[in-house]
Amino acid sequence: MAYTIGKLAKAAGVTLETIRYYQRKGLIEEPAKPLQGYRLYPAQTVQRLRFIKRAQQLGFTLKEINELLFLDSGHCEDVRRLAEQKLHQIEAQISSLTALHGALQDMVSGCGSAETDNRCSVIDALSKNGAT
Amino acid sequence: MAYTIGKLAKAAGVTLETIRYYQRKGLIEEPAKPLQGYRLYPAQTVQRLRFIKRAQQLGFTLKEINELLFLDSGHCEDVRRLAEQKLHQIEAQISSLTALHGALQDMVSGCGSAETDNRCSVIDALSKNGAT
DNA sequence: GTAAACTCTGGTCTATAGAACAGAGTCAAG
DNA sequence: CTTGACTCTGTTCTATAGACCAGAGTTTAC
């Protein structure tokens, strides 16, 4: 099953502009244009677009996603090395988000109860040194 | 104690450009320029800059930070609401990252052993439905 | 009292991630 | 076989978060 760009966009839940942008950036391949007619995208491009969107939601930049995508086609050893690198990044990201979560939670729970002066404790907490 | 912009920048660990940018964006107040001479910034601006930087590290955009700062002079409830909103965002982000971590880990451990075809299946693992 | 260092204003420039548009070509349905 | 929908290429525009630069004025240190 093949898609024209509009169908592809609809199937993947992105806009035409996004697809073209990703092509320019090398995140997805631009199928050769038939000498007359429209480009046709293979079904797997839908998956790829979804992958990109998901990874983006997870806080990866397009540049990082591009790297991740390259993992798919390289030698298994390179793949492994890069993937492990990514894993460490993700671990770090999770733990810093977890710390942030705790800090914010503390702030929120202090809020409303510990207003010694007329300022919010959330602001106070953020101005000092707390979560890393 | 008052700071010229350069001292302020050094004290807060930001650049002059950052300070000016924040002024343009209304995140910090631009002191009136004495008819002859340089602007002088009150010491509390250092705190404010640190607050901004800190909040930024915690994933707030300048726009959100501006809101937080604005709300500082308002009701604590509003600040709380914003912080709670952010809290939920962070929770979602953590769980997505955790899912991604699991998927990547599976891939890394399968890599080298389970290459049924000649792909290391990152895309496979993540293009389906896993992390939301 | 001059030179180095700093500040001022205002503009341009960068990267990221697209959105919007113009004018042409192409396809599909009635 | 024409009209409306879609696609093509290329360019410009947006927002975010600053960085950088030039030429002028100001301050500080020697």
mmCIF file of C-alpha atoms (C1' of nucleotides) in Angstrom:
data_model
loop_
_atom_site.group_PDB
_atom_site.id
_atom_site.type_symbol
_atom_site.label_atom_id
_atom_site.label_comp_id
_atom_site.label_asym_id
_atom_site.label_seq_id
_atom_site.Cartn_x
_atom_site.Cartn_y
_atom_site.Cartn_z
ATOM 1 C CA MET A 1 0.000 0.000 0.000
ATOM 2 C CA ALA A 2 1.370 3.355 -0.993
ATOM 3 C CA TYR A 3 0.376 6.861 -0.005
ATOM 4 C CA THR A 4 0.472 10.195 -1.648
ATOM 5 C CA ILE A 5 1.778 12.863 0.653
ATOM 6 C CA GLY A 6 -1.663 13.987 1.722
ATOM 7 C CA LYS A 7 -2.784 10.471 2.613
ATOM 8 C CA LEU A 8 0.479 9.896 4.390
ATOM 9 C CA ALA A 9 0.015 13.027 6.423
ATOM 10 C CA LYS A 10 -3.474 12.034 7.390
ATOM 11 C CA ALA A 11 -2.472 8.481 8.247
ATOM 12 C CA ALA A 12 0.376 9.637 10.432
ATOM 13 C CA GLY A 13 -1.393 12.589 11.953
ATOM 14 C CA VAL A 14 1.004 15.240 10.768
ATOM 15 C CA THR A 15 0.867 17.994 8.180
ATOM 16 C CA LEU A 16 2.347 18.066 4.710
ATOM 17 C CA GLU A 17 4.760 20.698 5.879
ATOM 18 C CA THR A 18 6.006 18.456 8.613
ATOM 19 C CA ILE A 19 6.647 15.658 6.154
ATOM 20 C CA ARG A 20 8.483 17.942 3.792
ATOM 21 C CA TYR A 21 10.472 19.385 6.633
ATOM 22 C CA TYR A 22 11.499 15.921 7.752
ATOM 23 C CA GLN A 23 12.546 15.137 4.222
ATOM 24 C CA ARG A 24 14.690 18.217 4.096
ATOM 25 C CA LYS A 25 16.237 17.199 7.373
ATOM 26 C CA GLY A 26 16.793 13.647 6.257
ATOM 27 C CA LEU A 27 14.517 12.026 8.800
ATOM 28 C CA ILE A 28 12.465 10.369 6.144
ATOM 29 C CA GLU A 29 13.391 9.544 2.622
ATOM 30 C CA GLU A 30 11.827 11.455 -0.198
ATOM 31 C CA PRO A 31 10.710 8.951 -2.797
ATOM 32 C CA ALA A 32 11.873 9.777 -6.299
ATOM 33 C CA LYS A 33 9.297 11.735 -8.188
ATOM 34 C CA PRO A 34 7.874 9.762 -11.065
ATOM 35 C CA LEU A 35 8.575 11.773 -14.177
ATOM 36 C CA GLN A 36 4.986 12.688 -14.299
ATOM 37 C CA GLY A 37 2.751 12.311 -11.311
ATOM 38 C CA TYR A 38 3.027 12.438 -7.558
ATOM 39 C CA ARG A 39 5.419 10.854 -5.140
ATOM 40 C CA LEU A 40 4.305 7.670 -3.481
ATOM 41 C CA TYR A 41 5.300 6.804 0.043
ATOM 42 C CA PRO A 42 5.561 3.245 1.291
ATOM 43 C CA ALA A 43 3.389 2.198 4.203
ATOM 44 C CA GLN A 44 6.337 1.985 6.543
ATOM 45 C CA THR A 45 6.761 5.721 6.346
ATOM 46 C CA VAL A 46 3.622 5.984 8.437
ATOM 47 C CA GLN A 47 5.348 3.971 11.146
ATOM 48 C CA ARG A 48 8.411 6.079 10.857
ATOM 49 C CA LEU A 49 6.474 9.286 11.226
ATOM 50 C CA ARG A 50 4.721 7.922 14.266
ATOM 51 C CA PHE A 51 8.006 6.926 15.722
ATOM 52 C CA ILE A 52 9.384 10.400 15.195
ATOM 53 C CA LYS A 53 6.353 12.000 16.762
ATOM 54 C CA ARG A 54 6.485 9.713 19.737
ATOM 55 C CA ALA A 55 10.174 10.246 20.304
ATOM 56 C CA GLN A 56 9.581 13.962 20.045
ATOM 57 C CA GLN A 57 6.953 13.821 22.722
ATOM 58 C CA LEU A 58 9.511 12.096 24.874
ATOM 59 C CA GLY A 59 11.764 15.091 24.617
ATOM 60 C CA PHE A 60 14.098 14.033 21.840
ATOM 61 C CA THR A 61 15.118 16.658 19.344
ATOM 62 C CA LEU A 62 14.879 15.854 15.665
ATOM 63 C CA LYS A 63 18.622 15.614 15.606
ATOM 64 C CA GLU A 64 18.608 12.938 18.271
ATOM 65 C CA ILE A 65 15.785 11.146 16.573
ATOM 66 C CA ASN A 66 17.776 11.137 13.417
ATOM 67 C CA GLU A 67 20.538 9.366 15.289
ATOM 68 C CA LEU A 68 18.099 6.874 16.700
ATOM 69 C CA LEU A 69 16.830 6.178 13.237
ATOM 70 C CA PHE A 70 20.326 5.556 12.000
ATOM 71 C CA LEU A 71 20.677 2.897 14.641
ATOM 72 C CA ASP A 72 18.303 0.868 12.618
ATOM 73 C CA SER A 73 20.492 0.491 9.581
ATOM 74 C CA GLY A 74 24.010 0.264 10.945
ATOM 75 C CA HIS A 75 26.099 -2.541 12.233
ATOM 76 C CA CYS A 76 24.812 -4.187 15.300
ATOM 77 C CA GLU A 77 27.781 -3.081 17.351
ATOM 78 C CA ASP A 78 27.338 0.561 16.490
ATOM 79 C CA VAL A 79 23.684 0.173 17.111
ATOM 80 C CA ARG A 80 24.341 -1.224 20.499
ATOM 81 C CA ARG A 81 26.813 1.467 21.447
ATOM 82 C CA LEU A 82 24.532 4.287 20.400
ATOM 83 C CA ALA A 83 21.522 2.698 21.972
ATOM 84 C CA GLU A 84 23.361 2.294 25.237
ATOM 85 C CA GLN A 85 24.390 5.909 25.092
ATOM 86 C CA LYS A 86 20.774 6.834 24.589
ATOM 87 C CA LEU A 87 19.820 4.625 27.486
ATOM 88 C CA HIS A 88 22.121 6.512 29.798
ATOM 89 C CA GLN A 89 20.760 9.784 28.569
ATOM 90 C CA ILE A 90 17.277 8.586 29.244
ATOM 91 C CA GLU A 91 18.188 7.401 32.685
ATOM 92 C CA ALA A 92 19.663 10.779 33.488
ATOM 93 C CA GLN A 93 16.610 12.474 32.099
ATOM 94 C CA ILE A 94 14.295 10.321 34.151
ATOM 95 C CA SER A 95 16.171 10.909 37.340
ATOM 96 C CA SER A 96 16.311 14.639 36.861
ATOM 97 C CA LEU A 97 12.648 14.696 36.077
ATOM 98 C CA THR A 98 11.988 12.629 39.149
ATOM 99 C CA ALA A 99 13.925 15.079 41.260
ATOM 100 C CA LEU A 100 12.025 17.909 39.712
ATOM 101 C CA HIS A 101 8.805 16.155 40.396
ATOM 102 C CA GLY A 102 9.667 15.827 44.060
ATOM 103 C CA ALA A 103 10.724 19.412 44.301
ATOM 104 C CA LEU A 104 7.590 20.677 42.649
ATOM 105 C CA GLN A 105 5.471 18.467 44.796
ATOM 106 C CA ASP A 106 7.061 19.813 47.940
ATOM 107 C CA MET A 107 6.435 23.295 46.701
ATOM 108 C CA VAL A 108 2.853 22.629 45.906
ATOM 109 C CA SER A 109 2.146 21.036 49.247
ATOM 110 C CA GLY A 110 3.821 23.881 51.088
ATOM 111 C CA CYS A 111 1.762 26.308 49.102
ATOM 112 C CA GLY A 112 -1.191 27.698 50.953
ATOM 113 C CA SER A 113 -0.029 26.504 54.335
ATOM 114 C CA ALA A 114 3.352 28.098 54.731
ATOM 115 C CA GLU A 115 2.745 31.587 53.495
ATOM 116 C CA THR A 116 4.626 33.336 56.228
ATOM 117 C CA ASP A 117 4.781 36.595 54.388
ATOM 118 C CA ASN A 118 2.592 37.381 51.456
ATOM 119 C CA ARG A 119 4.648 35.473 48.917
ATOM 120 C CA CYS A 120 4.120 32.085 47.471
ATOM 121 C CA SER A 121 6.381 29.331 48.706
ATOM 122 C CA VAL A 122 6.717 27.921 45.219
ATOM 123 C CA ILE A 123 8.498 31.031 44.118
ATOM 124 C CA ASP A 124 10.642 31.038 47.197
ATOM 125 C CA ALA A 125 11.625 27.440 46.650
ATOM 126 C CA LEU A 126 12.600 28.072 43.084
ATOM 127 C CA SER A 127 14.687 31.079 43.965
ATOM 128 C CA LYS A 128 16.889 29.197 46.391
ATOM 129 C CA ASN A 129 18.733 25.968 45.762
ATOM 130 C CA GLY A 130 16.798 22.774 45.741
ATOM 131 C CA ALA A 131 16.283 20.081 43.176
ATOM 132 C CA THR A 132 18.942 19.332 40.631
ATOM 133 C CA MET B 1 24.160 46.894 46.710
ATOM 134 C CA ALA B 2 23.568 47.684 43.097
ATOM 135 C CA TYR B 3 25.004 46.148 39.963
ATOM 136 C CA THR B 4 25.829 47.406 36.542
ATOM 137 C CA ILE B 5 24.663 45.027 33.890
ATOM 138 C CA GLY B 6 28.029 43.325 33.566
ATOM 139 C CA LYS B 7 28.295 42.682 37.288
ATOM 140 C CA LEU B 8 24.754 41.494 37.358
ATOM 141 C CA ALA B 9 25.437 39.067 34.561
ATOM 142 C CA LYS B 10 28.488 37.717 36.310
ATOM 143 C CA ALA B 11 26.713 37.448 39.642
ATOM 144 C CA ALA B 12 23.806 35.582 38.125
ATOM 145 C CA GLY B 13 25.829 33.483 35.744
ATOM 146 C CA VAL B 14 24.195 34.695 32.578
ATOM 147 C CA THR B 15 25.275 36.903 29.695
ATOM 148 C CA LEU B 16 24.426 40.511 29.045
ATOM 149 C CA GLU B 17 22.380 39.427 26.092
ATOM 150 C CA THR B 18 20.307 37.175 28.242
ATOM 151 C CA ILE B 19 19.582 39.998 30.626
ATOM 152 C CA ARG B 20 18.606 42.306 27.826
ATOM 153 C CA TYR B 21 16.494 39.648 26.288
ATOM 154 C CA TYR B 22 14.682 39.089 29.553
ATOM 155 C CA GLN B 23 14.103 42.790 29.798
ATOM 156 C CA ARG B 24 12.623 42.895 26.361
ATOM 157 C CA LYS B 25 10.405 40.000 27.312
ATOM 158 C CA GLY B 26 9.367 41.608 30.559
ATOM 159 C CA LEU B 27 10.857 38.942 32.812
ATOM 160 C CA ILE B 28 12.962 41.453 34.618
ATOM 161 C CA GLU B 29 12.492 45.143 34.953
ATOM 162 C CA GLU B 30 14.828 47.482 33.161
ATOM 163 C CA PRO B 31 15.891 50.175 35.608
ATOM 164 C CA ALA B 32 15.513 53.687 34.287
ATOM 165 C CA LYS B 33 18.697 54.956 32.771
ATOM 166 C CA PRO B 34 20.195 57.809 34.741
ATOM 167 C CA LEU B 35 20.420 60.744 32.399
ATOM 168 C CA GLN B 36 24.112 60.234 32.265
ATOM 169 C CA GLY B 37 25.715 57.001 33.282
ATOM 170 C CA TYR B 38 24.804 53.332 33.386
ATOM 171 C CA ARG B 39 21.778 51.503 34.636
ATOM 172 C CA LEU B 40 21.969 50.058 38.093
ATOM 173 C CA TYR B 41 20.235 46.849 39.023
ATOM 174 C CA PRO B 42 19.081 46.065 42.550
ATOM 175 C CA ALA B 43 20.501 42.997 44.245
ATOM 176 C CA GLN B 44 17.215 41.171 44.070
ATOM 177 C CA THR B 45 17.557 40.993 40.316
ATOM 178 C CA VAL B 46 20.293 38.446 40.878
ATOM 179 C CA GLN B 47 17.789 36.274 42.701
ATOM 180 C CA ARG B 48 15.287 36.767 40.009
ATOM 181 C CA LEU B 49 17.704 35.737 37.308
ATOM 182 C CA ARG B 50 18.640 32.665 39.286
ATOM 183 C CA PHE B 51 15.008 31.862 39.690
ATOM 184 C CA ILE B 52 14.468 32.132 35.978
ATOM 185 C CA LYS B 53 17.450 29.964 35.166
ATOM 186 C CA ARG B 54 16.423 27.417 37.713
ATOM 187 C CA ALA B 55 12.850 27.251 36.504
ATOM 188 C CA GLN B 56 14.153 26.907 32.985
ATOM 189 C CA GLN B 57 16.241 23.924 33.963
ATOM 190 C CA LEU B 58 13.116 22.457 35.427
ATOM 191 C CA GLY B 59 11.474 22.583 32.070
ATOM 192 C CA PHE B 60 9.498 25.783 32.281
ATOM 193 C CA THR B 61 9.480 27.992 29.221
ATOM 194 C CA LEU B 62 10.120 31.697 29.613
ATOM 195 C CA LYS B 63 6.470 32.252 28.987
ATOM 196 C CA GLU B 64 5.522 29.991 31.846
ATOM 197 C CA ILE B 65 8.147 31.550 34.044
ATOM 198 C CA ASN B 66 6.765 34.939 33.258
ATOM 199 C CA GLU B 67 3.395 33.699 34.407
ATOM 200 C CA LEU B 68 4.918 32.346 37.579
ATOM 201 C CA LEU B 69 6.612 35.644 38.245
ATOM 202 C CA PHE B 70 3.492 37.549 37.547
ATOM 203 C CA LEU B 71 1.528 35.309 39.837
ATOM 204 C CA ASP B 72 4.039 35.834 42.583
ATOM 205 C CA SER B 73 2.362 39.088 43.298
ATOM 206 C CA GLY B 74 -1.044 37.544 43.028
ATOM 207 C CA HIS B 75 -2.776 34.613 44.599
ATOM 208 C CA CYS B 76 -0.926 31.568 45.758
ATOM 209 C CA GLU B 77 -3.668 29.411 44.351
ATOM 210 C CA ASP B 78 -2.816 30.421 40.834
ATOM 211 C CA VAL B 79 0.813 29.558 41.304
ATOM 212 C CA ARG B 80 -0.231 26.269 42.764
ATOM 213 C CA ARG B 81 -2.421 25.514 39.799
ATOM 214 C CA LEU B 82 0.398 26.193 37.382
ATOM 215 C CA ALA B 83 2.807 24.084 39.358
ATOM 216 C CA GLU B 84 0.345 21.233 39.514
ATOM 217 C CA GLN B 85 -0.180 21.432 35.806
ATOM 218 C CA LYS B 86 3.534 21.166 35.331
ATOM 219 C CA LEU B 87 3.590 18.279 37.755
ATOM 220 C CA HIS B 88 1.210 16.295 35.621
ATOM 221 C CA GLN B 89 3.208 17.050 32.521
ATOM 222 C CA ILE B 90 6.282 15.745 34.235
ATOM 223 C CA GLU B 91 4.572 12.585 35.365
ATOM 224 C CA ALA B 92 3.493 11.845 31.835
ATOM 225 C CA GLN B 93 6.964 12.549 30.573
ATOM 226 C CA ILE B 94 8.540 10.234 33.106
ATOM 227 C CA SER B 95 6.272 7.369 32.275
ATOM 228 C CA SER B 96 6.860 7.800 28.564
ATOM 229 C CA LEU B 97 10.569 7.849 29.107
ATOM 230 C CA THR B 98 10.352 4.783 31.267
ATOM 231 C CA ALA B 99 8.540 2.951 28.519
ATOM 232 C CA LEU B 100 11.102 4.078 25.990
ATOM 233 C CA HIS B 101 13.844 2.972 28.307
ATOM 234 C CA GLY B 102 12.372 -0.483 28.498
ATOM 235 C CA ALA B 103 12.009 -0.690 24.752
ATOM 236 C CA LEU B 104 15.563 0.429 24.138
ATOM 237 C CA GLN B 105 16.838 -1.960 26.722
ATOM 238 C CA ASP B 106 15.063 -4.846 25.099
ATOM 239 C CA MET B 107 16.560 -3.843 21.846
ATOM 240 C CA VAL B 108 20.062 -3.638 23.221
ATOM 241 C CA SER B 109 19.856 -7.008 24.876
ATOM 242 C CA GLY B 110 18.331 -8.585 21.813
ATOM 243 C CA CYS B 111 20.965 -7.006 19.648
ATOM 244 C CA GLY B 112 23.552 -9.524 18.502
ATOM 245 C CA SER B 113 21.569 -12.535 19.630
ATOM 246 C CA ALA B 114 18.195 -12.211 18.067
ATOM 247 C CA GLU B 115 18.888 -10.811 14.645
ATOM 248 C CA THR B 116 16.381 -12.843 12.780
ATOM 249 C CA ASP B 117 16.594 -10.582 9.791
ATOM 250 C CA ASN B 118 19.465 -8.211 9.346
ATOM 251 C CA ARG B 119 17.979 -5.376 11.349
ATOM 252 C CA CYS B 120 18.448 -4.354 14.926
ATOM 253 C CA SER B 121 14.877 -3.555 15.591
ATOM 254 C CA VAL B 122 14.759 -0.148 17.230
ATOM 255 C CA ILE B 123 12.204 1.062 14.845
ATOM 256 C CA ASP B 124 10.232 -2.086 15.190
ATOM 257 C CA ALA B 125 10.241 -1.740 18.937
ATOM 258 C CA LEU B 126 9.162 1.857 18.920
ATOM 259 C CA SER B 127 7.026 2.256 15.862
ATOM 260 C CA LYS B 128 4.349 -0.036 17.161
ATOM 261 C CA ASN B 129 2.501 0.903 20.253
ATOM 262 C CA GLY B 130 4.416 1.171 23.421
ATOM 263 C CA ALA B 131 5.088 4.430 25.119
ATOM 264 C CA THR B 132 2.319 6.896 25.083
ATOM 265 C "C1'" DG C 1 43.871 62.999 31.028
ATOM 266 C "C1'" DT C 2 44.153 59.277 28.208
ATOM 267 C "C1'" DA C 3 43.437 54.304 27.381
ATOM 268 C "C1'" DA C 4 41.085 50.279 28.537
ATOM 269 C "C1'" DA C 5 36.984 48.513 29.990
ATOM 270 C "C1'" DC C 6 32.409 48.883 30.216
ATOM 271 C "C1'" DT C 7 27.602 50.214 28.663
ATOM 272 C "C1'" DC C 8 24.128 51.962 25.381
ATOM 273 C "C1'" DT C 9 21.048 51.549 21.308
ATOM 274 C "C1'" DG C 10 19.561 49.100 17.727
ATOM 275 C "C1'" DG C 11 20.095 46.011 14.476
ATOM 276 C "C1'" DT C 12 21.200 41.549 12.427
ATOM 277 C "C1'" DC C 13 22.006 36.437 12.968
ATOM 278 C "C1'" DT C 14 21.630 31.678 14.782
ATOM 279 C "C1'" DA C 15 19.149 27.143 15.537
ATOM 280 C "C1'" DT C 16 14.940 24.461 16.025
ATOM 281 C "C1'" DA C 17 10.556 23.040 14.230
ATOM 282 C "C1'" DG C 18 7.719 23.721 11.468
ATOM 283 C "C1'" DA C 19 3.409 26.904 8.987
ATOM 284 C "C1'" DA C 20 1.904 29.533 5.157
ATOM 285 C "C1'" DC C 21 1.777 30.858 0.588
ATOM 286 C "C1'" DA C 22 2.281 31.488 -4.539
ATOM 287 C "C1'" DG C 23 1.952 29.769 -8.958
ATOM 288 C "C1'" DA C 24 2.450 25.959 -11.517
ATOM 289 C "C1'" DG C 25 1.449 21.133 -12.680
ATOM 290 C "C1'" DT C 26 -1.434 16.730 -12.142
ATOM 291 C "C1'" DC C 27 -5.181 13.647 -11.013
ATOM 292 C "C1'" DA C 28 -9.952 12.034 -10.609
ATOM 293 C "C1'" DA C 29 -15.053 12.557 -10.893
ATOM 294 C "C1'" DG C 30 -18.950 13.890 -13.123
ATOM 295 C "C1'" DC D 1 -13.123 17.505 -20.690
ATOM 296 C "C1'" DT D 2 -13.555 20.572 -17.326
ATOM 297 C "C1'" DT D 3 -13.567 21.568 -12.408
ATOM 298 C "C1'" DG D 4 -12.106 20.848 -7.916
ATOM 299 C "C1'" DA D 5 -8.841 18.571 -5.164
ATOM 300 C "C1'" DC D 6 -4.396 17.445 -4.704
ATOM 301 C "C1'" DT D 7 0.750 17.959 -5.336
ATOM 302 C "C1'" DC D 8 5.078 20.292 -6.733
ATOM 303 C "C1'" DT D 9 8.908 23.705 -6.043
ATOM 304 C "C1'" DG D 10 10.556 27.401 -3.810
ATOM 305 C "C1'" DT D 11 10.259 31.137 -0.755
ATOM 306 C "C1'" DT D 12 8.963 33.551 3.089
ATOM 307 C "C1'" DC D 13 7.113 33.726 7.921
ATOM 308 C "C1'" DT D 14 6.432 32.318 12.811
ATOM 309 C "C1'" DA D 15 7.979 31.583 17.752
ATOM 310 C "C1'" DT D 16 11.554 30.599 21.191
ATOM 311 C "C1'" DA D 17 15.826 31.796 23.320
ATOM 312 C "C1'" DG D 18 19.135 34.044 22.958
ATOM 313 C "C1'" DA D 19 24.280 35.497 20.440
ATOM 314 C "C1'" DC D 20 26.754 38.893 18.131
ATOM 315 C "C1'" DC D 21 28.139 43.171 16.271
ATOM 316 C "C1'" DA D 22 28.888 48.246 15.332
ATOM 317 C "C1'" DG D 23 29.496 52.711 16.671
ATOM 318 C "C1'" DA D 24 28.681 55.762 20.097
ATOM 319 C "C1'" DG D 25 28.882 57.315 24.948
ATOM 320 C "C1'" DT D 26 30.659 56.629 29.878
ATOM 321 C "C1'" DT D 27 33.655 55.177 33.693
ATOM 322 C "C1'" DT D 28 37.672 53.696 35.888
ATOM 323 C "C1'" DA D 29 42.561 52.978 36.437
ATOM 324 C "C1'" DC D 30 46.979 54.322 35.796
#
